[in-house]
Amino acid sequence: MTLTSTPITLKDDGSAHILGAGRERIAELVREMADRDRSIERLNQLVDERAWQLQAAEADRTALRLELAMIYQSRSWRLTHPLRWASRRARQAKASLRTVVRTARAHGPLAPFVDLLRIRRDHGIGGVKFWLMNGVAPGMLSAPILAPIAVAGERPSLAGQGPDGYIYRAPRPPVDLAASIAALAEPVTFSIVVPVYNTPPAILEATLRSVWAQWYPHWQLVLVDDAGTDAATGAVLDQIRDPRVTVLRLKENRGIAGATNAGLAVATGDFIVFLDHDDELTVDCLYELALCISRDDPDFVYSDEDKITEDGCFTQPFFKPDWSPDTMMSTMYTCHVSCVRRSLLHDLGGLRSEYDGCQDWDMVLRIAEKTTRIQHVPKVLYHWRIIPQSIAADLGAKPYVVATSERLRADALSRRGMDGVLEPLPQVPGYYRVRYNVRGRPTVSIIIPSRDNHHVLAACIDSIRAKSTYDKYEIVVMDNGTREPPSLAYLNRIRAWPGVKVVRHDAPFNYSELNNLGADAATGDVLLFLNDDTEVVTPDWIERMAGYAQLDHVGAVGAKLLYPGGRETQHAGVLNLENGPGHAFWRLDPDAHGYFLRNLLEYNWLAVTGACLMVERRKFQAVGGFDQSLPIAYNDIDICMRLHEAGYYNVMCQAVRLIHHESVSRGVDHISAEKQERLARDRRRLYDLHPNFYQHDPFHNPNLHPNGIHFEAAR
């Protein structure tokens, strides 16, 4: 057979048709491209417009800052200070009178005096002041930052707005939920342990429903009836037929720790999740915990939380920092939800009954002594119900808890070999701070850069010498090229003082370089970098700061700085916000609680100000001292970030107070356009050095306002 090729030909009308269709398609594509070009142009215009609006807003903000600075520095602001003081006192007097009158009307004319004497006896002057200002009954004094007593009830909807304006919106499951769970390398199983004792049936059923509603399917629920006497509660437990649920009946009441340990004995999960019998898990709780465990392989995980009010709405969200060991010694901040690797909990011996009421706090402190693999999920995964006789309603409802919380921390100090004591918090009865004693008698070198500023410098040094109760210190004054005869005379005079050095460095101002040279000239094992425009208020300031600075895990230690007059806060810790580092609680009353007592208790922070910063020499040298490429601004933030990156935790010693005549020495950086540009340049340099901290602060929380210096919730 012979194969021949047959040529294919197109008719003229067919080829014309094809070519015509091609031209139309090309024209259509050209039109689409033109439309897209116009859309892109419109988007670019919109971006330019938004950028211009942002620039204008930033300019407005800068102008407002300038205006505020001018107001606060103006003569009229100083002259009207007595009026503002009188106005505050008048408001306080009015509030006190209202409390006295209300108490007298409710309980008789002698009741205010009886209450006052009782509060004075139990809570001291601070308790009396709080009662007068807030009108809170004595039984409520221990928990002013918590919710009022309320009775639990059914909530109308998950999005119900609480009394503080907070709204919790239940999340929707992701479209790839099943695939996401299946993709986990080793899906963990959770054992949810719930001690039960005479729980109202409706509340217990709500707790159970929150477990059955979990997106994540790999769980076991262990309900431990702690010899309850309520038949209705027992009936709810009897009706459960779910094979994933184990119900234990204890013959004698063992308390919350004993009942929980009984549940742990039959738990089979990889991780234990603790759930109180009157609280609820969010639907995504176990799912988020599983994702965290798969990603980070932690031993202990905790999350954010909120509370359920009487009418079923949500309130008081607690958006927490990442793991903070010193915060943990100040307050039980991890709380709910709490998830622990079962093998680790077994090694710890479970919960300890001698700390009932604070057994979870004791557990977390002991966990932190065994592992550093601790993770925080910054999402609300737990609803804490407010009911009478609950700590969620009132710490005073269980007064033994206060004594137990003090005892368990004293136990932790002893167990860790740390020399410290628990001190009552003067402003808030029922809370304690940890004061660490100085180990040995180290020399503390106080390094003070200064130039042509002898009046301010003299006030600073005089306050150190007159008020400091710790006497083993030296003062190293870094003279940055003083020219004025009175200042030169003062420096020449103090050279002869014992324990004072004056080191001259006549070069362009570089704060980092001056402090590094000061550290080289100093002889102390503990370095305290101090602005010359500060004055000591707290006599034992050096001991308090040094006690923290000597802890192996602590990097930089900061102090609370107040504006002249001592009634407004200038610095109580630095937040690394969206717009850059900023001072928390600026202009707030130094005795105000702040966010979950963060203005009063010793919390860990990412950074503290260099105006008063203490650090051990060995740690300072380990991170290379101050970065001299940051001569003016953010050098203190940079060294704090480097200390954190090296594994240390920076801490604010809120019990220490100094007056800070802010920027008397070098001026205010945001006044002139030149200084604004320099500030922006230094900020860019800071984040070039630490890109992981750009718009990120592990001791803040992404659920809070990105530029809120008072820890305002994001809206």
XYZ file of C-alpha atoms in Angstrom:
715
model
C 0.000 0.000 0.000
C 1.271 3.439 -0.941
C 0.555 6.339 1.380
C 0.157 9.715 -0.201
C -0.342 13.068 1.484
C -3.350 15.094 0.606
C -2.883 18.865 0.835
C -5.439 20.747 2.997
C -6.763 23.932 1.538
C -9.051 26.598 3.015
C -11.724 28.275 1.115
C -11.406 32.006 0.851
C -14.596 32.617 2.811
C -13.441 30.235 5.617
C -10.026 31.847 6.031
C -11.588 35.249 6.062
C -13.967 34.097 8.765
C -11.119 32.754 10.913
C -9.003 35.863 10.454
C -11.979 38.059 11.277
C -12.655 36.143 14.478
C -8.995 36.453 15.447
C -9.040 40.179 14.928
C -12.182 40.515 17.058
C -10.601 38.437 19.842
C -7.461 40.566 19.734
C -9.559 43.744 19.844
C -11.487 42.329 22.813
C -8.241 41.546 24.633
C -6.956 45.051 23.914
C -10.167 46.515 25.362
C -9.842 44.299 28.482
C -6.240 45.393 28.935
C -7.255 49.025 28.595
C -10.000 48.507 31.185
C -7.517 46.872 33.515
C -5.043 49.700 32.985
C -7.742 52.190 33.903
C -8.626 50.129 37.000
C -4.979 50.010 38.019
C -4.712 53.750 37.494
C -7.782 54.314 39.670
C -6.325 52.035 42.361
C -3.018 53.899 42.222
C -4.887 57.165 42.601
C -6.758 55.708 45.559
C -3.499 54.505 47.128
C -1.947 57.948 46.619
C -5.013 59.551 48.150
C -4.908 57.226 51.151
C -1.166 57.837 51.537
C -1.796 61.572 51.450
C -4.546 61.191 54.046
C -2.241 59.135 56.271
C 0.490 61.720 55.852
C -1.963 64.477 56.743
C -3.167 62.503 59.768
C 0.410 61.965 60.902
C 1.070 65.681 60.478
C -2.020 66.437 62.547
C -0.826 63.999 65.204
C 2.591 65.615 65.252
C 1.003 69.043 65.532
C -1.148 67.838 68.415
C 1.887 66.388 70.175
C 3.692 69.675 69.707
C 0.693 71.586 70.979
C 0.438 69.306 74.019
C 4.133 69.685 74.720
C 3.817 73.465 74.513
C 0.764 73.406 76.786
C 2.449 71.249 79.412
C 5.510 73.491 79.336
C 3.544 76.742 79.349
C 3.337 79.141 82.247
C -0.475 78.998 82.264
C -0.370 75.202 82.730
C 1.931 75.626 85.711
C -0.113 78.484 87.149
C -3.366 76.521 86.883
C -1.887 73.510 88.632
C -3.456 74.515 91.985
C -6.868 74.700 90.302
C -6.488 71.230 88.803
C -5.300 69.910 92.150
C -8.269 71.499 93.906
C -10.646 70.067 91.301
C -9.289 66.545 91.834
C -9.563 66.919 95.575
C -13.121 68.202 95.220
C -14.097 65.171 93.147
C -12.490 62.875 95.694
C -14.290 64.631 98.533
C -17.595 64.327 96.674
C -17.033 60.605 96.066
C -16.108 60.058 99.715
C -19.189 61.905 100.931
C -21.366 59.893 98.560
C -19.940 56.635 99.959
C -20.496 57.720 103.566
C -24.054 58.920 102.912
C -25.001 55.801 100.951
C -23.622 53.528 103.689
C -25.393 55.484 106.414
C -28.729 55.384 104.577
C -28.467 51.673 103.940
C -27.172 50.494 107.300
C -27.613 53.300 109.824
C -25.671 56.418 110.878
C -22.905 54.492 112.644
C -22.269 52.086 109.765
C -19.711 54.287 107.907
C -17.535 54.543 111.020
C -17.800 50.827 111.755
C -16.887 49.979 108.166
C -14.027 52.465 108.178
C -12.491 50.968 111.317
C -12.897 47.435 110.008
C -11.376 48.280 106.625
C -8.538 50.161 108.314
C -7.834 47.094 110.442
C -8.037 44.564 107.594
C -6.707 46.544 104.637
C -4.859 49.585 105.957
C -5.068 53.168 104.736
C -5.027 52.037 101.103
C -8.200 50.021 101.685
C -9.902 53.020 103.328
C -9.016 55.259 100.384
C -10.263 52.722 97.877
C -13.549 52.263 99.786
C -14.150 56.014 100.008
C -13.338 56.639 96.332
C -15.240 53.675 94.884
C -18.051 53.008 97.333
C -17.289 49.282 97.287
C -18.376 47.196 100.252
C -15.590 45.756 102.435
C -16.181 42.239 101.126
C -15.384 43.484 97.623
C -12.201 45.364 98.459
C -9.843 42.634 97.345
C -10.896 42.631 93.690
C -11.510 46.144 92.389
C -10.333 45.200 88.918
C -12.708 42.253 88.627
C -16.388 42.121 87.798
C -19.189 42.762 90.294
C -20.951 39.772 91.846
C -23.490 38.357 89.435
C -25.710 35.316 89.100
C -25.226 33.206 86.014
C -28.029 32.969 83.503
C -28.708 32.165 79.897
C -27.073 34.531 77.443
C -29.199 35.813 74.574
C -26.504 35.530 71.937
C -22.802 34.990 71.513
C -22.452 38.531 70.210
C -24.185 40.157 73.187
C -22.447 43.356 74.245
C -21.237 43.363 77.825
C -21.469 46.287 80.247
C -17.977 47.427 79.270
C -18.829 47.492 75.554
C -16.919 44.294 74.816
C -18.410 41.902 72.276
C -17.328 38.302 71.815
C -18.176 36.888 68.404
C -17.999 33.131 68.114
C -15.728 32.177 65.208
C -16.920 30.279 62.183
C -15.132 27.056 61.321
C -12.664 27.432 58.445
C -13.791 25.933 55.164
C -10.818 23.543 55.260
C -11.339 22.516 58.901
C -11.327 18.765 58.254
C -8.310 19.001 55.959
C -6.484 21.205 58.478
C -7.018 18.667 61.264
C -6.080 15.769 58.996
C -2.881 17.585 57.987
C -1.570 17.654 61.550
C 1.546 15.510 61.685
C 0.529 13.740 64.882
C -2.980 14.778 65.985
C -2.886 15.101 69.759
C -5.649 13.921 72.057
C -6.921 16.061 74.914
C -8.296 14.947 78.249
C -10.569 17.665 79.624
C -10.725 17.278 83.400
C -13.690 18.845 85.227
C -14.145 18.581 89.022
C -17.891 18.810 89.741
C -19.512 19.737 93.045
C -23.225 20.612 93.368
C -23.177 22.540 90.109
C -26.554 24.054 89.110
C -27.845 21.774 86.317
C -28.314 24.557 83.749
C -24.747 25.725 84.229
C -23.282 22.220 84.139
C -25.226 21.496 80.942
C -23.816 24.673 79.373
C -20.321 23.513 80.306
C -20.958 20.118 78.721
C -22.411 21.672 75.565
C -19.261 23.752 75.159
C -17.230 20.526 75.056
C -19.545 18.705 72.678
C -19.461 21.720 70.344
C -15.679 21.520 69.851
C -14.458 21.615 66.260
C -11.559 19.356 67.183
C -12.771 15.754 67.588
C -9.943 14.039 69.477
C -10.880 14.523 73.112
C -11.843 12.739 76.289
C -13.981 14.383 78.978
C -13.408 13.321 82.592
C -16.089 14.515 85.047
C -15.206 13.997 88.702
C -18.163 14.219 91.098
C -16.449 15.312 94.319
C -18.967 13.599 96.645
C -21.625 16.124 95.746
C -24.925 16.237 97.648
C -27.160 17.867 95.025
C -29.440 15.255 93.420
C -30.132 17.489 90.406
C -26.416 17.694 89.621
C -26.130 13.907 89.957
C -29.057 13.462 87.585
C -27.269 15.450 84.864
C -24.215 13.220 85.240
C -26.365 10.066 85.180
C -27.921 11.017 81.849
C -24.618 11.211 79.944
C -24.228 8.380 77.443
C -21.322 9.662 75.344
C -18.512 7.039 75.199
C -15.956 9.883 75.149
C -17.095 10.936 78.628
C -15.894 9.299 81.846
C -17.792 10.043 85.060
C -16.060 9.337 88.364
C -17.943 9.292 91.684
C -15.768 10.028 94.706
C -16.943 8.666 98.049
C -15.431 11.532 100.035
C -14.889 15.185 99.213
C -11.261 15.740 98.235
C -11.352 19.389 97.264
C -10.524 20.802 93.858
C -6.922 19.560 93.708
C -7.786 16.075 95.009
C -10.741 15.717 92.643
C -8.643 16.914 89.712
C -5.900 14.415 90.556
C -8.507 11.653 90.568
C -9.487 12.712 87.073
C -5.848 12.831 85.974
C -5.431 9.220 87.075
C -7.912 8.018 84.429
C -7.004 10.561 81.734
C -5.537 9.063 78.576
C -4.903 12.144 76.421
C -1.535 13.531 75.422
C -2.473 16.858 77.011
C -4.658 17.830 79.941
C -7.091 20.738 79.584
C -8.484 22.146 82.826
C -12.125 23.269 82.814
C -14.110 24.487 85.823
C -17.591 23.008 86.213
C -19.293 26.395 85.732
C -17.225 27.739 82.820
C -17.196 27.172 79.059
C -14.692 26.512 76.303
C -15.025 28.381 73.033
C -15.865 26.174 70.048
C -12.362 26.596 68.615
C -10.498 26.026 71.886
C -9.123 22.527 71.299
C -8.554 23.242 67.606
C -6.354 26.263 68.386
C -4.515 24.323 71.073
C -3.886 21.478 68.623
C -2.505 23.887 66.015
C -0.186 25.454 68.594
C 1.045 22.070 69.804
C 1.658 20.848 66.257
C 3.521 24.036 65.370
C 5.582 24.742 68.523
C 5.711 21.456 70.491
C 5.141 23.136 73.874
C 4.725 21.548 77.290
C 2.310 24.196 78.534
C -0.140 26.394 76.620
C -2.409 29.168 77.842
C -4.796 31.522 76.066
C -6.695 34.782 76.473
C -10.033 34.680 78.282
C -13.170 36.661 79.079
C -16.084 36.411 81.519
C -19.820 35.681 81.270
C -22.153 38.119 83.006
C -25.454 37.531 84.790
C -27.492 38.020 81.627
C -25.223 35.823 79.509
C -23.199 38.539 77.819
C -19.422 38.602 77.707
C -17.247 41.099 79.504
C -13.766 41.858 80.832
C -11.552 40.220 78.216
C -8.023 39.591 79.408
C -5.642 39.889 76.472
C -2.425 38.551 77.928
C 1.285 38.868 77.215
C 3.444 35.993 76.070
C 5.248 34.001 78.747
C 6.432 36.379 81.480
C 8.094 34.725 84.497
C 8.164 37.829 86.690
C 4.558 38.641 85.868
C 3.739 35.099 86.975
C 5.265 35.798 90.379
C 3.201 38.983 90.660
C -0.200 37.682 89.587
C -1.824 34.508 88.246
C -2.141 35.864 84.735
C -2.136 32.633 82.644
C -5.285 31.341 84.361
C -7.657 30.016 81.618
C -7.447 28.107 79.361
C -4.662 25.974 80.761
C -3.281 23.018 78.802
C -0.407 20.837 80.073
C 1.447 17.862 78.653
C 0.170 14.893 80.686
C 3.608 13.308 81.134
C 4.965 16.557 82.616
C 2.005 16.851 84.960
C 2.618 13.260 86.066
C 6.270 14.088 86.789
C 5.135 17.042 88.903
C 2.877 14.785 90.962
C -0.319 16.508 89.868
C -1.920 19.344 91.807
C -1.241 20.020 95.486
C -4.223 20.115 97.858
C -2.446 22.405 100.320
C -2.852 25.150 97.732
C -6.549 24.620 96.980
C -7.963 27.805 95.532
C -4.601 28.608 93.949
C -3.652 25.102 92.885
C -3.337 26.130 89.230
C -0.985 29.025 90.106
C 1.218 26.674 92.096
C 1.151 24.230 89.183
C 2.280 26.830 86.614
C 5.137 28.005 88.841
C 6.344 24.422 89.170
C 5.932 23.842 85.422
C 8.144 26.864 84.729
C 10.872 25.262 86.832
C 10.810 22.141 84.632
C 10.458 23.535 81.113
C 10.866 26.658 79.003
C 8.563 25.339 76.280
C 5.607 27.560 77.141
C 3.318 29.056 74.505
C 0.527 31.612 74.500
C -2.405 31.560 72.055
C -3.534 35.201 71.752
C -7.212 34.367 71.319
C -10.118 34.123 73.745
C -10.562 30.360 74.165
C -12.290 30.317 77.554
C -15.352 31.953 79.145
C -15.080 32.352 82.925
C -18.549 32.515 84.468
C -19.285 35.115 87.131
C -21.314 33.613 89.965
C -21.611 34.374 93.700
C -18.720 33.044 95.793
C -16.572 32.884 92.670
C -13.176 34.564 92.376
C -14.352 35.793 88.991
C -16.852 37.920 90.909
C -14.840 38.842 93.970
C -11.452 37.809 95.281
C -12.815 38.585 98.744
C -15.447 35.865 98.300
C -12.697 33.373 99.166
C -10.406 35.189 101.621
C -8.269 32.091 102.126
C -7.159 32.440 98.501
C -5.211 35.621 99.336
C -3.224 33.898 102.079
C -2.689 30.845 99.877
C -1.405 32.954 96.979
C 1.168 34.546 99.281
C 2.226 31.182 100.698
C 2.656 29.422 97.361
C 4.953 32.176 96.068
C 7.001 32.117 99.253
C 7.290 28.366 98.670
C 8.447 29.006 95.097
C 11.127 31.441 96.291
C 12.411 28.893 98.782
C 12.288 26.065 96.228
C 14.236 28.156 93.707
C 16.819 29.268 96.250
C 15.881 32.943 95.851
C 16.119 35.443 98.683
C 12.944 37.480 98.525
C 9.808 38.480 100.393
C 6.174 39.154 99.511
C 5.007 42.721 100.128
C 1.341 43.797 100.214
C 0.424 46.109 97.345
C -0.526 49.375 99.096
C -3.023 50.489 96.462
C -4.953 47.205 96.131
C -5.546 45.034 99.192
C -5.213 41.319 98.558
C -2.356 41.622 96.064
C 1.371 41.249 96.694
C 4.578 42.106 94.895
C 7.842 40.216 95.173
C 10.839 42.076 96.531
C 14.161 40.329 95.936
C 16.985 41.024 98.357
C 20.393 41.960 97.010
C 22.841 39.055 96.843
C 26.044 40.048 98.596
C 27.229 43.670 98.516
C 27.881 44.462 94.855
C 29.107 47.885 93.813
C 26.447 49.654 91.762
C 27.919 52.073 89.221
C 25.547 54.954 88.441
C 26.507 56.361 85.024
C 25.192 59.876 84.288
C 25.919 61.659 80.975
C 25.779 65.459 81.285
C 26.901 68.726 79.725
C 26.543 72.362 80.862
C 23.693 71.358 83.124
C 25.061 71.751 86.628
C 21.806 72.849 88.325
C 19.950 69.742 87.132
C 22.949 67.442 87.635
C 23.457 68.743 91.172
C 19.810 68.046 92.053
C 20.176 64.510 90.681
C 23.402 63.733 92.570
C 22.172 65.389 95.769
C 19.026 63.226 95.698
C 21.131 60.089 95.238
C 23.452 60.955 98.108
C 20.728 62.191 100.460
C 18.027 59.561 99.907
C 19.660 56.296 98.897
C 19.665 53.688 101.653
C 22.110 51.454 99.745
C 25.546 52.973 100.206
C 27.852 50.811 98.111
C 27.641 52.747 94.888
C 29.801 54.984 92.753
C 28.735 57.842 90.508
C 30.385 58.163 87.092
C 29.596 61.506 85.448
C 30.267 61.472 81.717
C 31.088 65.085 80.844
C 30.209 65.556 77.187
C 32.320 68.698 76.675
C 31.060 71.154 79.288
C 31.919 74.797 78.464
C 30.008 76.989 80.921
C 32.197 78.150 83.847
C 29.605 77.388 86.597
C 29.159 73.835 85.299
C 32.938 73.353 84.991
C 33.351 74.598 88.553
C 30.725 72.139 89.797
C 32.386 69.220 87.990
C 35.784 70.187 89.427
C 34.244 70.320 92.903
C 32.606 66.898 92.813
C 35.772 65.235 91.486
C 37.057 65.386 95.034
C 34.004 63.687 96.499
C 34.455 60.057 97.530
C 32.743 57.628 95.183
C 32.432 60.160 92.346
C 34.288 60.074 89.026
C 34.130 62.660 86.263
C 35.173 61.382 82.840
C 35.458 63.992 80.095
C 34.539 63.042 76.534
C 34.495 66.183 74.393
C 32.913 64.835 71.209
C 29.600 65.203 69.348
C 26.761 63.893 71.491
C 26.313 60.148 71.219
C 24.320 58.742 74.127
C 25.352 55.177 73.358
C 29.039 56.033 73.178
C 28.908 58.029 76.424
C 27.278 55.174 78.304
C 29.674 52.597 76.888
C 32.638 54.720 77.953
C 31.017 55.192 81.343
C 30.654 51.429 81.715
C 34.344 51.015 80.837
C 35.323 53.551 83.510
C 33.005 52.047 86.127
C 34.108 49.368 88.584
C 30.733 47.960 89.637
C 29.249 44.588 88.766
C 25.854 46.285 88.398
C 25.420 49.225 86.014
C 22.716 51.854 86.445
C 22.319 54.234 83.510
C 20.636 57.423 84.694
C 19.665 60.728 83.103
C 20.976 63.849 84.810
C 17.436 65.307 84.862
C 16.125 62.721 87.342
C 15.683 62.897 91.113
C 15.310 59.967 93.496
C 11.986 59.583 95.326
C 12.138 56.002 96.681
C 14.960 55.649 99.245
C 15.561 51.907 98.683
C 15.470 52.264 94.905
C 18.927 50.746 94.338
C 18.242 47.621 96.421
C 14.872 47.010 94.807
C 16.226 47.314 91.273
C 19.412 45.391 91.993
C 17.431 42.533 93.535
C 15.769 42.016 90.153
C 18.883 42.798 88.083
C 20.808 39.984 89.815
C 18.271 37.314 88.851
C 19.783 35.058 86.219
C 16.817 35.380 83.862
C 16.444 39.188 84.106
C 18.015 41.601 81.628
C 17.200 45.295 82.055
C 15.310 46.685 85.048
C 13.348 49.912 84.787
C 11.748 52.272 87.299
C 8.588 54.361 87.323
C 9.372 57.941 86.326
C 7.028 60.762 87.280
C 6.615 64.305 86.047
C 7.550 67.053 88.522
C 4.954 67.093 91.272
C 4.737 63.304 91.275
C 1.076 63.103 90.243
C 1.469 62.024 86.614
C 3.365 59.124 85.087
C 6.044 59.795 82.495
C 7.297 56.205 82.187
C 5.950 52.910 83.506
C 7.298 50.663 80.750
C 7.758 50.914 76.984
C 5.357 49.379 74.479
C 6.508 48.560 70.959
C 3.444 49.778 69.075
C 2.448 50.119 65.446
C 3.787 53.689 65.340
C 6.944 52.690 67.196
C 8.031 52.538 70.850
C 5.880 54.537 73.249
C 5.500 54.999 76.996
C 2.637 53.077 78.585
C 0.226 54.845 80.939
C 1.566 58.266 79.952
C 0.105 61.012 82.195
C -1.806 58.417 84.235
C -2.033 58.696 88.012
C 0.971 56.677 89.264
C -1.294 54.880 91.759
C -3.931 53.924 89.176
C -4.300 50.192 88.552
C -3.596 50.194 84.841
C -4.498 47.172 82.733
C -4.828 44.235 85.156
C -2.599 46.053 87.693
C 0.176 46.442 85.160
C 0.852 49.986 86.396
C 1.477 48.705 89.935
C 2.842 45.163 89.814
C 6.177 43.939 88.481
C 5.430 42.782 84.928
C 7.863 41.822 82.189
C 8.119 44.319 79.328
C 9.935 44.293 76.032
C 11.738 47.519 76.924
C 12.278 50.134 79.606
C 13.596 53.664 79.198
C 17.307 54.404 79.385
C 16.558 57.384 81.611
C 16.806 54.875 84.475
C 17.977 51.437 83.395
C 19.860 48.900 85.505
C 21.608 45.808 84.169
C 24.346 43.501 85.382
C 27.702 44.187 83.755
C 28.100 40.590 82.528
C 24.786 40.755 80.664
C 25.539 44.245 79.320
C 28.849 43.026 77.933
C 27.328 39.800 76.602
C 25.058 41.747 74.238
C 27.756 44.266 73.277
C 26.610 47.316 75.237
C 24.762 50.204 73.599
C 24.754 50.380 69.780
C 26.706 53.506 68.816
C 24.977 53.603 65.428
C 21.967 54.866 67.423
C 23.450 58.056 68.910
C 20.280 59.879 69.970
C 17.066 57.862 70.120
C 15.989 54.227 70.574
C 19.394 53.068 71.820
C 17.723 52.017 75.087
C 15.011 50.129 73.184
C 17.665 48.440 71.052
C 19.645 47.094 74.011
C 16.440 45.863 75.655
C 15.516 44.054 72.451
C 18.975 42.495 72.279
C 18.728 41.375 75.891
C 15.369 39.761 75.112
C 16.795 38.099 71.997
C 19.601 36.734 74.189
C 17.023 34.993 76.386
C 16.655 37.538 79.184
C 13.434 39.101 80.457
C 13.253 42.839 81.075
C 11.166 43.945 84.026
C 9.595 47.108 85.394
C 10.138 47.710 89.101
C 6.975 49.738 89.667
C 7.739 50.156 93.381
C 10.675 52.453 92.503
C 9.852 56.062 91.679
C 11.947 58.948 90.444
C 11.061 62.412 89.217
C 12.026 62.976 85.596
C 12.331 66.487 84.212
C 11.855 65.014 80.732
C 14.212 66.270 78.017
C 15.613 69.144 80.072
C 19.091 68.135 78.963
C 18.738 67.490 75.229
C 15.360 68.960 74.313
C 12.275 67.313 72.856
C 12.892 65.251 69.725
C 9.562 65.946 68.012
C 9.651 69.771 68.122
C 11.541 70.611 64.917
C 11.277 69.056 61.466
C 14.972 68.171 61.640
C 14.526 66.308 64.915
C 11.416 64.563 63.603
C 13.367 63.297 60.608
C 16.225 62.176 62.853
C 13.765 60.346 65.066
C 12.201 58.618 62.047
C 15.652 57.675 60.756
C 16.649 56.167 64.093
C 13.345 54.277 64.241
C 13.976 52.778 60.810
C 17.456 51.804 61.960
C 15.985 50.137 65.058
C 13.707 47.908 62.999
C 16.439 47.198 60.464
C 18.373 45.764 63.400
C 15.326 43.945 64.832
C 12.911 43.111 62.005
C 11.097 40.529 64.164
C 9.911 43.323 66.442
C 8.500 45.514 63.694
C 4.929 46.240 64.874
C 5.256 43.328 67.298
C 5.563 43.278 71.067
C 5.406 39.849 72.761
C 4.384 41.526 76.027
C 1.478 43.390 74.448
C -1.289 41.523 72.573
C -2.569 41.656 68.957
C -6.156 41.952 70.250
C -5.329 45.297 71.851
C -5.309 48.605 70.008
C -2.094 48.734 67.959
C -1.305 52.213 69.289
C -3.088 52.109 72.646
C -0.741 53.109 75.454
C -3.405 52.179 78.042
C -3.992 48.661 76.641
C -7.287 49.609 75.038
C -9.077 46.799 73.230
C -9.001 46.998 69.443
C -12.302 48.164 67.980
